[in-house]
Amino acid sequence: MTSFSMGRYIPYDTFVHRLDPRTKILALVLFMIAIFMGQATYAMSFLVEGVILVIAIALYSYSRMKVKVLLRSILSMWFMILFLLIVYMFTPRDASTSHLAFELWGVKVYWEAFLDTARIVLRLILMVMFSLVLTATTRPLDLTDALEWYLTPFKLIGFPTHIFAMMLSLALRFIPTIMDDVDRIMKAQTSRGVDYQKGSLISKIKAMVSLIVPLFVQSFVRSDELANAMESRGYDPNGKRTRYRKLSFHLSDLIAVLLTGAFAALVMYVSIVGFDPFLAWGGLATW
Amino acid sequence: MPITYDSVHFVYAAGSPFESAALNGISLVIEPGSFVALVGRTGSGKSTMAQLLNALLVPTSGEVVVDEFVNSADKKKRSRKLKGLRKKVGLVFQFPEYQLFLDTVEKDVAYGPKNFGASREEALEKAHQAILEVGLDASFFERSPFALSGGEKRKVAIAGILAMEPDVLVLDEPTAGLDPEASREALALFRKINAKGTTIILVSHDMDLVLEAATRLIVLENGKVVKDGDPSSLFEVDLTSYALEEPKVFRFVDLLKKNGLELSPSNIRDVESLAKAIKEAKQ
Amino acid sequence: MKALEVKGLSFSYSGDDSEVVHDLSFSIEEGEYVSLIGHNGSGKSTLAKLVSGLLGFSYRGEISVFGTVLDKKSVRAARRDIGLVFQNPDNQFVGSTVEEDIAFGLENREVPREKMQAIIDEYSEEVGMRDFLKKSPEGLSGGQKQRVAIAGVLAMEPRLLILDEATSMLDPSGKSEILSLIHRLKDKNASLSILSITHDVEEAAKSDRVIVLNAGRKMMEGTPKEVFARSEELASIHLDAPFAYRLASALRAEGIEVPSDIVDEESLARWICR
């Protein structure tokens, strides 16, 4: 019984679940580009990222994921946020264009430090959200297939994409099995008095050995038997095979790709021309 | 002191889409020194019940009490030091040979006692005793556990738990994958250990084994106790509805009944006692 | 025609002097159901791998499958006639779902995708797993996984089915699921040859012929009746006789002389109550 964890596929049946994994990977890349495009001013940056946040939240709740999980993942980043803030505080800035907030022990702290931190944290949150939507709505195996599809051009230079994909899908197939092994071995050793949580460094290392040795022994047995089973069923890594699993690209995928593509293009366009509607407000334009 | 389950519920992965209830209100008392069998289909909750006994799992509600140790859903009631409970209750998992990891048999068997505070010499002494007890000889002490046959590995793994000198021995499918001879040897060992006063809780779906060994039988279904009594009371129960097989001797008693010979199942445990009962009935 | 013929086979694992299989000869006729029994370590599982070419060809003797002598060149073609089901249900589940696992062998044989669905439907129906096509292995019982393994093998239409302790890791209900499935398959397709490697004597009692292996050598061979009548010899190599034979000899020990031709539970019960 493997426990519930972040980033795991959650088998619901929503519009996002039904999308072609290739669509979802492409959309993820497009959103990433949109997120990391620099904008002319802070105001414009936050406007664009605010819009993306709305999209992310919509997708997030549409995929029936719990906000609790998201909040937990943001909270776990607190240390990084603090670290970023300190780095930005000590980043030298041009005093003529920056806005002084206060002075601390002789160090001039500008408002821009806070804004930069907020912007980077927002970007990270967006990245995490989109990635979570992808992994929660797509079976790992479909991801492998999509990845293999994107790697197809590399076949031309002799990269064995099909072997790579088979390895990935076998690894994915056996993750739950191996997690069960880990669980069972840990329980068995705990019953023999091993403590995996407390104790000195040496006893912790010993505890890990009591887990890792049996895990390896068993994994070797498994892989040996698996190889036999595959070979006896006619598998030849270099041979030609047909494929049962097929990715299918629907109209909804086309629409999704076009929409995200258009959105990313728009964000790129405003970024490149340096468009800023806040210029009209004069004061905001200096930020 | 007996073992007590008090309205124990257990839910796996509570609050996630993978949530599943394993136990739905188990209340029972197991007397010290008894030989209890827990049976039921895969997923009926029997392994969960076993793992609650040494606090590998903590109940979602209710509590399990073994002597002074309380494994309760209520944090305030739960005993602080559950490690002591793990010495008291030895748990042998299904395919226990997969927990072997040290380079010699004696070191691996001594690992448990050492973790529970025995000195090196003491632990080795206990290990040697346990290895001999499971029917291996002294030539095994310094051999590598990885070079043994499947049956021998199983014995070493069981010795590893016996060396901890537990008061309660919990066995989860101890004979799975063993050949008949090795299964019989294992059963004889469990009986010998039980005769010395150790409480034995056997989790199994091998009904022949259960009938031969246990003095009390608990049938689980969907996390609830559906039958609890003397193994010969099995005869009255339609075991197939719990995805269990009727013990072979009982199947034959049924067959005799159909042909007009009625035997009382109360003393029939194995082929030999069945033959005796047939002889008596015929005289 | 002989489905499998093994002549003077001896084999030892590299770096190990002791022979796991020693001068072994036997054959299986087409359509025959043969059980190979022996206790753990008798060399029976090694044999399953040898006859399907999984351990290479560095053995003495000769193995032929439907008349083709196994060697490096012929093994691929010969394997098309052999379907192997292994012991551990988890370690032979290649696909991520039931349907993908059944499809695995078909993909290797380059069966066009359009034809796969019908084959998958047919064989999943055959083993009673049609309603589970989209399920992943984690949610299945051991017996269900083994049924999927059998479907995956059957989909490749083998002429010789080799079961390598296919039921030994299953619970009783899983075991009887698989055994009744095998008998159903045999009834439906009389020309299917089966070699079942097992230590379950109740299962062996229901096959056409039993071969007893001990320490890599053939110790006995014959109909179940002939083999299990020699229960003392079986006991000497740690094998049980089936229940009816054991009860008959226990009755004899009590002084009740059960005739030796009574070997199944039905007739034994009738004889006792006569």
Short mmCIF file of N, CA and C in Angstrom, two decimals, chain B residues 109-230:
data_model
loop_
_atom_site.label_atom_id
_atom_site.label_comp_id
_atom_site.label_asym_id
_atom_site.label_seq_id
_atom_site.Cartn_x
_atom_site.Cartn_y
_atom_site.Cartn_z
N VAL B 109 20.88 -13.53 12.37
CA VAL B 109 19.94 -13.94 13.41
C VAL B 109 20.17 -13.13 14.69
N ALA B 110 21.43 -12.77 14.96
CA ALA B 110 21.75 -12.02 16.17
C ALA B 110 21.35 -10.54 16.06
N TYR B 111 21.01 -10.11 14.85
CA TYR B 111 20.73 -8.69 14.61
C TYR B 111 19.58 -8.17 15.48
N GLY B 112 18.49 -8.94 15.56
CA GLY B 112 17.34 -8.54 16.37
C GLY B 112 17.71 -8.37 17.84
N PRO B 113 18.24 -9.44 18.48
CA PRO B 113 18.62 -9.32 19.89
C PRO B 113 19.55 -8.13 20.15
N LYS B 114 20.50 -7.91 19.22
CA LYS B 114 21.42 -6.79 19.41
C LYS B 114 20.69 -5.45 19.39
N ASN B 115 19.74 -5.31 18.49
CA ASN B 115 18.95 -4.09 18.43
C ASN B 115 18.17 -3.86 19.71
N PHE B 116 17.81 -4.95 20.37
CA PHE B 116 17.07 -4.80 21.61
C PHE B 116 17.98 -4.80 22.83
N GLY B 117 19.27 -4.53 22.62
CA GLY B 117 20.15 -4.23 23.75
C GLY B 117 21.00 -5.37 24.26
N ALA B 118 20.95 -6.54 23.61
CA ALA B 118 21.80 -7.64 24.07
C ALA B 118 23.25 -7.35 23.69
N SER B 119 24.20 -7.81 24.49
CA SER B 119 25.61 -7.65 24.15
C SER B 119 25.92 -8.59 22.99
N ARG B 120 27.10 -8.39 22.38
CA ARG B 120 27.49 -9.19 21.24
C ARG B 120 27.45 -10.69 21.57
N GLU B 121 28.05 -11.03 22.72
CA GLU B 121 28.13 -12.45 23.11
C GLU B 121 26.74 -13.02 23.35
N GLU B 122 25.95 -12.24 24.10
CA GLU B 122 24.59 -12.68 24.42
C GLU B 122 23.79 -12.91 23.14
N ALA B 123 23.90 -11.95 22.22
CA ALA B 123 23.13 -12.01 20.98
C ALA B 123 23.54 -13.24 20.17
N LEU B 124 24.85 -13.50 20.11
CA LEU B 124 25.31 -14.66 19.35
C LEU B 124 24.83 -15.96 20.01
N GLU B 125 24.88 -15.97 21.34
CA GLU B 125 24.40 -17.13 22.10
C GLU B 125 22.93 -17.42 21.74
N LYS B 126 22.13 -16.33 21.78
CA LYS B 126 20.71 -16.48 21.46
C LYS B 126 20.53 -16.91 20.01
N ALA B 127 21.36 -16.36 19.13
CA ALA B 127 21.27 -16.69 17.71
C ALA B 127 21.53 -18.18 17.50
N HIS B 128 22.61 -18.68 18.13
CA HIS B 128 22.94 -20.10 17.98
C HIS B 128 21.79 -20.99 18.43
N GLN B 129 21.23 -20.63 19.59
CA GLN B 129 20.10 -21.40 20.10
C GLN B 129 18.95 -21.43 19.10
N ALA B 130 18.63 -20.24 18.58
CA ALA B 130 17.48 -20.12 17.67
C ALA B 130 17.73 -20.90 16.37
N ILE B 131 18.97 -20.84 15.87
CA ILE B 131 19.28 -21.55 14.62
C ILE B 131 19.10 -23.05 14.81
N LEU B 132 19.57 -23.55 15.97
CA LEU B 132 19.40 -24.98 16.25
C LEU B 132 17.93 -25.31 16.42
N GLU B 133 17.19 -24.40 17.04
CA GLU B 133 15.78 -24.66 17.31
C GLU B 133 14.97 -24.83 16.03
N VAL B 134 15.30 -24.04 14.99
CA VAL B 134 14.53 -24.17 13.74
C VAL B 134 14.98 -25.37 12.91
N GLY B 135 15.94 -26.15 13.44
CA GLY B 135 16.29 -27.39 12.77
C GLY B 135 17.47 -27.30 11.84
N LEU B 136 18.28 -26.24 11.97
CA LEU B 136 19.53 -26.18 11.21
C LEU B 136 20.66 -26.52 12.17
N ASP B 137 21.78 -27.06 11.65
CA ASP B 137 22.85 -27.43 12.57
C ASP B 137 23.93 -26.35 12.63
N ALA B 138 24.92 -26.61 13.49
CA ALA B 138 25.94 -25.60 13.76
C ALA B 138 26.77 -25.24 12.53
N SER B 139 26.77 -26.10 11.52
CA SER B 139 27.55 -25.79 10.32
C SER B 139 26.99 -24.58 9.58
N PHE B 140 25.76 -24.19 9.92
CA PHE B 140 25.15 -23.06 9.23
C PHE B 140 25.58 -21.70 9.80
N PHE B 141 26.12 -21.71 11.03
CA PHE B 141 26.39 -20.45 11.73
C PHE B 141 27.15 -19.45 10.86
N GLU B 142 28.19 -19.94 10.19
CA GLU B 142 29.06 -18.99 9.50
C GLU B 142 28.85 -18.98 7.99
N ARG B 143 27.81 -19.62 7.56
CA ARG B 143 27.53 -19.60 6.11
C ARG B 143 26.82 -18.31 5.73
N SER B 144 26.89 -17.99 4.43
CA SER B 144 26.19 -16.79 3.97
C SER B 144 24.72 -17.11 3.77
N PRO B 145 23.83 -16.27 4.29
CA PRO B 145 22.40 -16.58 4.12
C PRO B 145 21.97 -16.56 2.66
N PHE B 146 22.74 -15.86 1.82
CA PHE B 146 22.33 -15.75 0.42
C PHE B 146 22.62 -17.00 -0.38
N ALA B 147 23.48 -17.90 0.17
CA ALA B 147 23.84 -19.11 -0.56
C ALA B 147 22.98 -20.30 -0.15
N LEU B 148 21.94 -20.06 0.66
CA LEU B 148 21.12 -21.16 1.13
C LEU B 148 19.95 -21.42 0.18
N SER B 149 19.33 -22.59 0.35
CA SER B 149 18.14 -22.88 -0.44
C SER B 149 16.96 -22.08 0.13
N GLY B 150 15.88 -22.01 -0.64
CA GLY B 150 14.71 -21.24 -0.22
C GLY B 150 14.20 -21.65 1.14
N GLY B 151 14.09 -22.96 1.38
CA GLY B 151 13.57 -23.45 2.65
C GLY B 151 14.49 -23.10 3.81
N GLU B 152 15.80 -23.19 3.56
CA GLU B 152 16.77 -22.86 4.62
C GLU B 152 16.75 -21.37 4.95
N LYS B 153 16.63 -20.54 3.91
CA LYS B 153 16.54 -19.10 4.14
C LYS B 153 15.34 -18.78 5.02
N ARG B 154 14.22 -19.43 4.71
CA ARG B 154 13.01 -19.20 5.50
C ARG B 154 13.27 -19.53 6.97
N LYS B 155 13.96 -20.67 7.20
CA LYS B 155 14.25 -21.06 8.58
C LYS B 155 15.14 -20.02 9.27
N VAL B 156 16.14 -19.53 8.56
CA VAL B 156 17.04 -18.52 9.14
C VAL B 156 16.24 -17.28 9.52
N ALA B 157 15.34 -16.87 8.63
CA ALA B 157 14.55 -15.66 8.89
C ALA B 157 13.67 -15.86 10.13
N ILE B 158 13.10 -17.05 10.25
CA ILE B 158 12.26 -17.32 11.43
C ILE B 158 13.13 -17.35 12.68
N ALA B 159 14.33 -17.93 12.57
CA ALA B 159 15.26 -17.94 13.71
C ALA B 159 15.57 -16.51 14.14
N GLY B 160 15.69 -15.60 13.17
CA GLY B 160 15.98 -14.20 13.46
C GLY B 160 14.93 -13.57 14.37
N ILE B 161 13.70 -14.03 14.28
CA ILE B 161 12.64 -13.52 15.16
C ILE B 161 12.65 -14.28 16.48
N LEU B 162 12.84 -15.60 16.41
CA LEU B 162 12.85 -16.41 17.65
C LEU B 162 13.97 -15.98 18.59
N ALA B 163 15.09 -15.54 18.01
CA ALA B 163 16.23 -15.14 18.84
C ALA B 163 15.89 -13.94 19.72
N MET B 164 14.86 -13.19 19.34
CA MET B 164 14.42 -12.04 20.15
C MET B 164 13.60 -12.51 21.35
N GLU B 165 13.35 -13.81 21.43
CA GLU B 165 12.57 -14.43 22.50
C GLU B 165 11.25 -13.71 22.76
N PRO B 166 10.42 -13.61 21.74
CA PRO B 166 9.15 -12.92 21.91
C PRO B 166 8.15 -13.74 22.73
N ASP B 167 7.23 -13.05 23.39
CA ASP B 167 6.16 -13.75 24.11
C ASP B 167 5.04 -14.13 23.17
N VAL B 168 4.93 -13.33 22.09
CA VAL B 168 3.88 -13.58 21.10
C VAL B 168 4.58 -13.69 19.74
N LEU B 169 4.28 -14.74 19.01
CA LEU B 169 4.88 -14.91 17.70
C LEU B 169 3.77 -14.80 16.65
N VAL B 170 3.90 -13.81 15.77
CA VAL B 170 2.89 -13.63 14.73
C VAL B 170 3.49 -14.10 13.41
N LEU B 171 2.81 -15.01 12.74
CA LEU B 171 3.35 -15.59 11.51
C LEU B 171 2.40 -15.28 10.35
N ASP B 172 2.89 -14.55 9.36
CA ASP B 172 2.04 -14.20 8.22
C ASP B 172 2.36 -15.15 7.07
N GLU B 173 1.48 -16.07 6.78
CA GLU B 173 1.66 -17.06 5.71
C GLU B 173 3.05 -17.70 5.76
N PRO B 174 3.37 -18.35 6.88
CA PRO B 174 4.75 -18.82 7.04
C PRO B 174 5.12 -19.96 6.09
N THR B 175 4.16 -20.65 5.52
CA THR B 175 4.51 -21.80 4.68
C THR B 175 4.31 -21.53 3.19
N ALA B 176 3.97 -20.28 2.83
CA ALA B 176 3.75 -19.96 1.41
C ALA B 176 4.98 -20.30 0.58
N GLY B 177 4.79 -21.04 -0.48
CA GLY B 177 5.89 -21.35 -1.39
C GLY B 177 6.80 -22.48 -0.94
N LEU B 178 6.56 -23.03 0.26
CA LEU B 178 7.39 -24.16 0.72
C LEU B 178 6.80 -25.46 0.20
N ASP B 179 7.66 -26.47 0.03
CA ASP B 179 7.10 -27.76 -0.37
C ASP B 179 6.49 -28.46 0.84
N PRO B 180 5.70 -29.52 0.62
CA PRO B 180 4.92 -30.11 1.71
C PRO B 180 5.78 -30.52 2.91
N GLU B 181 6.92 -31.11 2.62
CA GLU B 181 7.81 -31.56 3.69
C GLU B 181 8.25 -30.38 4.56
N ALA B 182 8.70 -29.31 3.91
CA ALA B 182 9.16 -28.14 4.64
C ALA B 182 8.01 -27.50 5.43
N SER B 183 6.80 -27.51 4.85
CA SER B 183 5.65 -26.96 5.55
C SER B 183 5.38 -27.75 6.82
N ARG B 184 5.49 -29.08 6.69
CA ARG B 184 5.22 -29.91 7.87
C ARG B 184 6.25 -29.65 8.96
N GLU B 185 7.50 -29.53 8.57
CA GLU B 185 8.56 -29.23 9.53
C GLU B 185 8.28 -27.91 10.24
N ALA B 186 7.87 -26.91 9.44
CA ALA B 186 7.59 -25.59 10.01
C ALA B 186 6.46 -25.69 11.03
N LEU B 187 5.44 -26.44 10.67
CA LEU B 187 4.29 -26.59 11.56
C LEU B 187 4.71 -27.24 12.87
N ALA B 188 5.54 -28.28 12.78
CA ALA B 188 6.01 -28.95 13.99
C ALA B 188 6.78 -27.97 14.87
N LEU B 189 7.57 -27.10 14.23
CA LEU B 189 8.33 -26.10 14.97
C LEU B 189 7.40 -25.15 15.72
N PHE B 190 6.37 -24.66 15.02
CA PHE B 190 5.44 -23.71 15.66
C PHE B 190 4.75 -24.36 16.85
N ARG B 191 4.41 -25.64 16.71
CA ARG B 191 3.76 -26.34 17.81
C ARG B 191 4.69 -26.46 19.01
N LYS B 192 5.96 -26.74 18.70
CA LYS B 192 6.95 -26.89 19.78
C LYS B 192 7.10 -25.55 20.52
N ILE B 193 7.16 -24.47 19.75
CA ILE B 193 7.31 -23.14 20.37
C ILE B 193 6.08 -22.82 21.21
N ASN B 194 4.92 -23.17 20.68
CA ASN B 194 3.67 -22.91 21.39
C ASN B 194 3.62 -23.72 22.69
N ALA B 195 4.11 -24.95 22.64
CA ALA B 195 4.09 -25.81 23.83
C ALA B 195 4.93 -25.22 24.96
N LYS B 196 5.93 -24.39 24.60
CA LYS B 196 6.75 -23.75 25.62
C LYS B 196 6.09 -22.52 26.22
N GLY B 197 4.89 -22.20 25.75
CA GLY B 197 4.14 -21.10 26.35
C GLY B 197 4.03 -19.85 25.49
N THR B 198 4.68 -19.83 24.33
CA THR B 198 4.59 -18.66 23.47
C THR B 198 3.23 -18.63 22.78
N THR B 199 2.58 -17.48 22.81
CA THR B 199 1.32 -17.32 22.09
C THR B 199 1.63 -17.28 20.60
N ILE B 200 0.86 -18.02 19.81
CA ILE B 200 1.11 -17.98 18.37
C ILE B 200 -0.13 -17.49 17.63
N ILE B 201 0.10 -16.52 16.77
CA ILE B 201 -0.99 -16.03 15.92
C ILE B 201 -0.57 -16.30 14.48
N LEU B 202 -1.32 -17.18 13.84
CA LEU B 202 -0.97 -17.65 12.52
C LEU B 202 -1.93 -17.04 11.50
N VAL B 203 -1.38 -16.27 10.58
CA VAL B 203 -2.20 -15.71 9.50
C VAL B 203 -2.03 -16.61 8.30
N SER B 204 -3.13 -17.18 7.81
CA SER B 204 -2.96 -18.16 6.73
C SER B 204 -4.23 -18.34 5.94
N HIS B 205 -4.09 -18.80 4.68
CA HIS B 205 -5.29 -19.30 4.04
C HIS B 205 -5.17 -20.78 3.70
N ASP B 206 -4.16 -21.41 4.28
CA ASP B 206 -4.04 -22.86 4.11
C ASP B 206 -4.88 -23.53 5.18
N MET B 207 -6.08 -23.95 4.83
CA MET B 207 -7.01 -24.44 5.83
C MET B 207 -6.58 -25.77 6.44
N ASP B 208 -5.87 -26.59 5.67
CA ASP B 208 -5.38 -27.86 6.21
C ASP B 208 -4.41 -27.60 7.36
N LEU B 209 -3.54 -26.64 7.11
CA LEU B 209 -2.54 -26.25 8.10
C LEU B 209 -3.22 -25.73 9.37
N VAL B 210 -4.19 -24.84 9.17
CA VAL B 210 -4.90 -24.21 10.28
C VAL B 210 -5.60 -25.26 11.13
N LEU B 211 -6.26 -26.19 10.46
CA LEU B 211 -7.02 -27.20 11.18
C LEU B 211 -6.08 -28.07 12.02
N GLU B 212 -4.91 -28.38 11.48
CA GLU B 212 -3.97 -29.22 12.20
C GLU B 212 -3.39 -28.53 13.42
N ALA B 213 -3.18 -27.23 13.32
CA ALA B 213 -2.36 -26.55 14.31
C ALA B 213 -3.13 -25.73 15.33
N ALA B 214 -4.13 -24.99 14.90
CA ALA B 214 -4.70 -23.95 15.76
C ALA B 214 -5.68 -24.51 16.78
N THR B 215 -5.76 -23.80 17.91
CA THR B 215 -6.78 -24.16 18.89
C THR B 215 -7.96 -23.21 18.80
N ARG B 216 -7.78 -22.13 18.08
CA ARG B 216 -8.88 -21.19 17.91
C ARG B 216 -8.77 -20.58 16.52
N LEU B 217 -9.92 -20.34 15.94
CA LEU B 217 -9.93 -19.88 14.57
C LEU B 217 -10.78 -18.62 14.45
N ILE B 218 -10.22 -17.60 13.82
CA ILE B 218 -10.98 -16.36 13.62
C ILE B 218 -11.06 -16.10 12.12
N VAL B 219 -12.28 -16.06 11.60
CA VAL B 219 -12.47 -15.81 10.17
C VAL B 219 -12.80 -14.34 9.97
N LEU B 220 -12.04 -13.67 9.12
CA LEU B 220 -12.26 -12.25 8.84
C LEU B 220 -12.85 -12.08 7.44
N GLU B 221 -13.73 -11.10 7.32
CA GLU B 221 -14.28 -10.77 6.01
C GLU B 221 -14.59 -9.27 6.03
N ASN B 222 -14.08 -8.54 5.06
CA ASN B 222 -14.27 -7.09 4.99
C ASN B 222 -13.94 -6.37 6.29
N GLY B 223 -12.86 -6.78 6.93
CA GLY B 223 -12.42 -6.11 8.14
C GLY B 223 -13.26 -6.37 9.37
N LYS B 224 -14.08 -7.42 9.31
CA LYS B 224 -14.91 -7.77 10.48
C LYS B 224 -14.72 -9.24 10.80
N VAL B 225 -14.90 -9.57 12.10
CA VAL B 225 -14.85 -10.98 12.48
C VAL B 225 -16.20 -11.60 12.14
N VAL B 226 -16.20 -12.64 11.31
CA VAL B 226 -17.46 -13.28 10.97
C VAL B 226 -17.63 -14.65 11.64
N LYS B 227 -16.52 -15.24 12.07
CA LYS B 227 -16.59 -16.52 12.80
C LYS B 227 -15.44 -16.52 13.79
N ASP B 228 -15.69 -17.07 14.97
CA ASP B 228 -14.66 -17.13 15.98
C ASP B 228 -14.95 -18.35 16.84
N GLY B 229 -14.08 -19.35 16.79
CA GLY B 229 -14.33 -20.54 17.61
C GLY B 229 -13.32 -21.63 17.40
N ASP B 230 -13.71 -22.80 17.89
CA ASP B 230 -12.90 -24.01 17.78
C ASP B 230 -12.75 -24.38 16.30
#
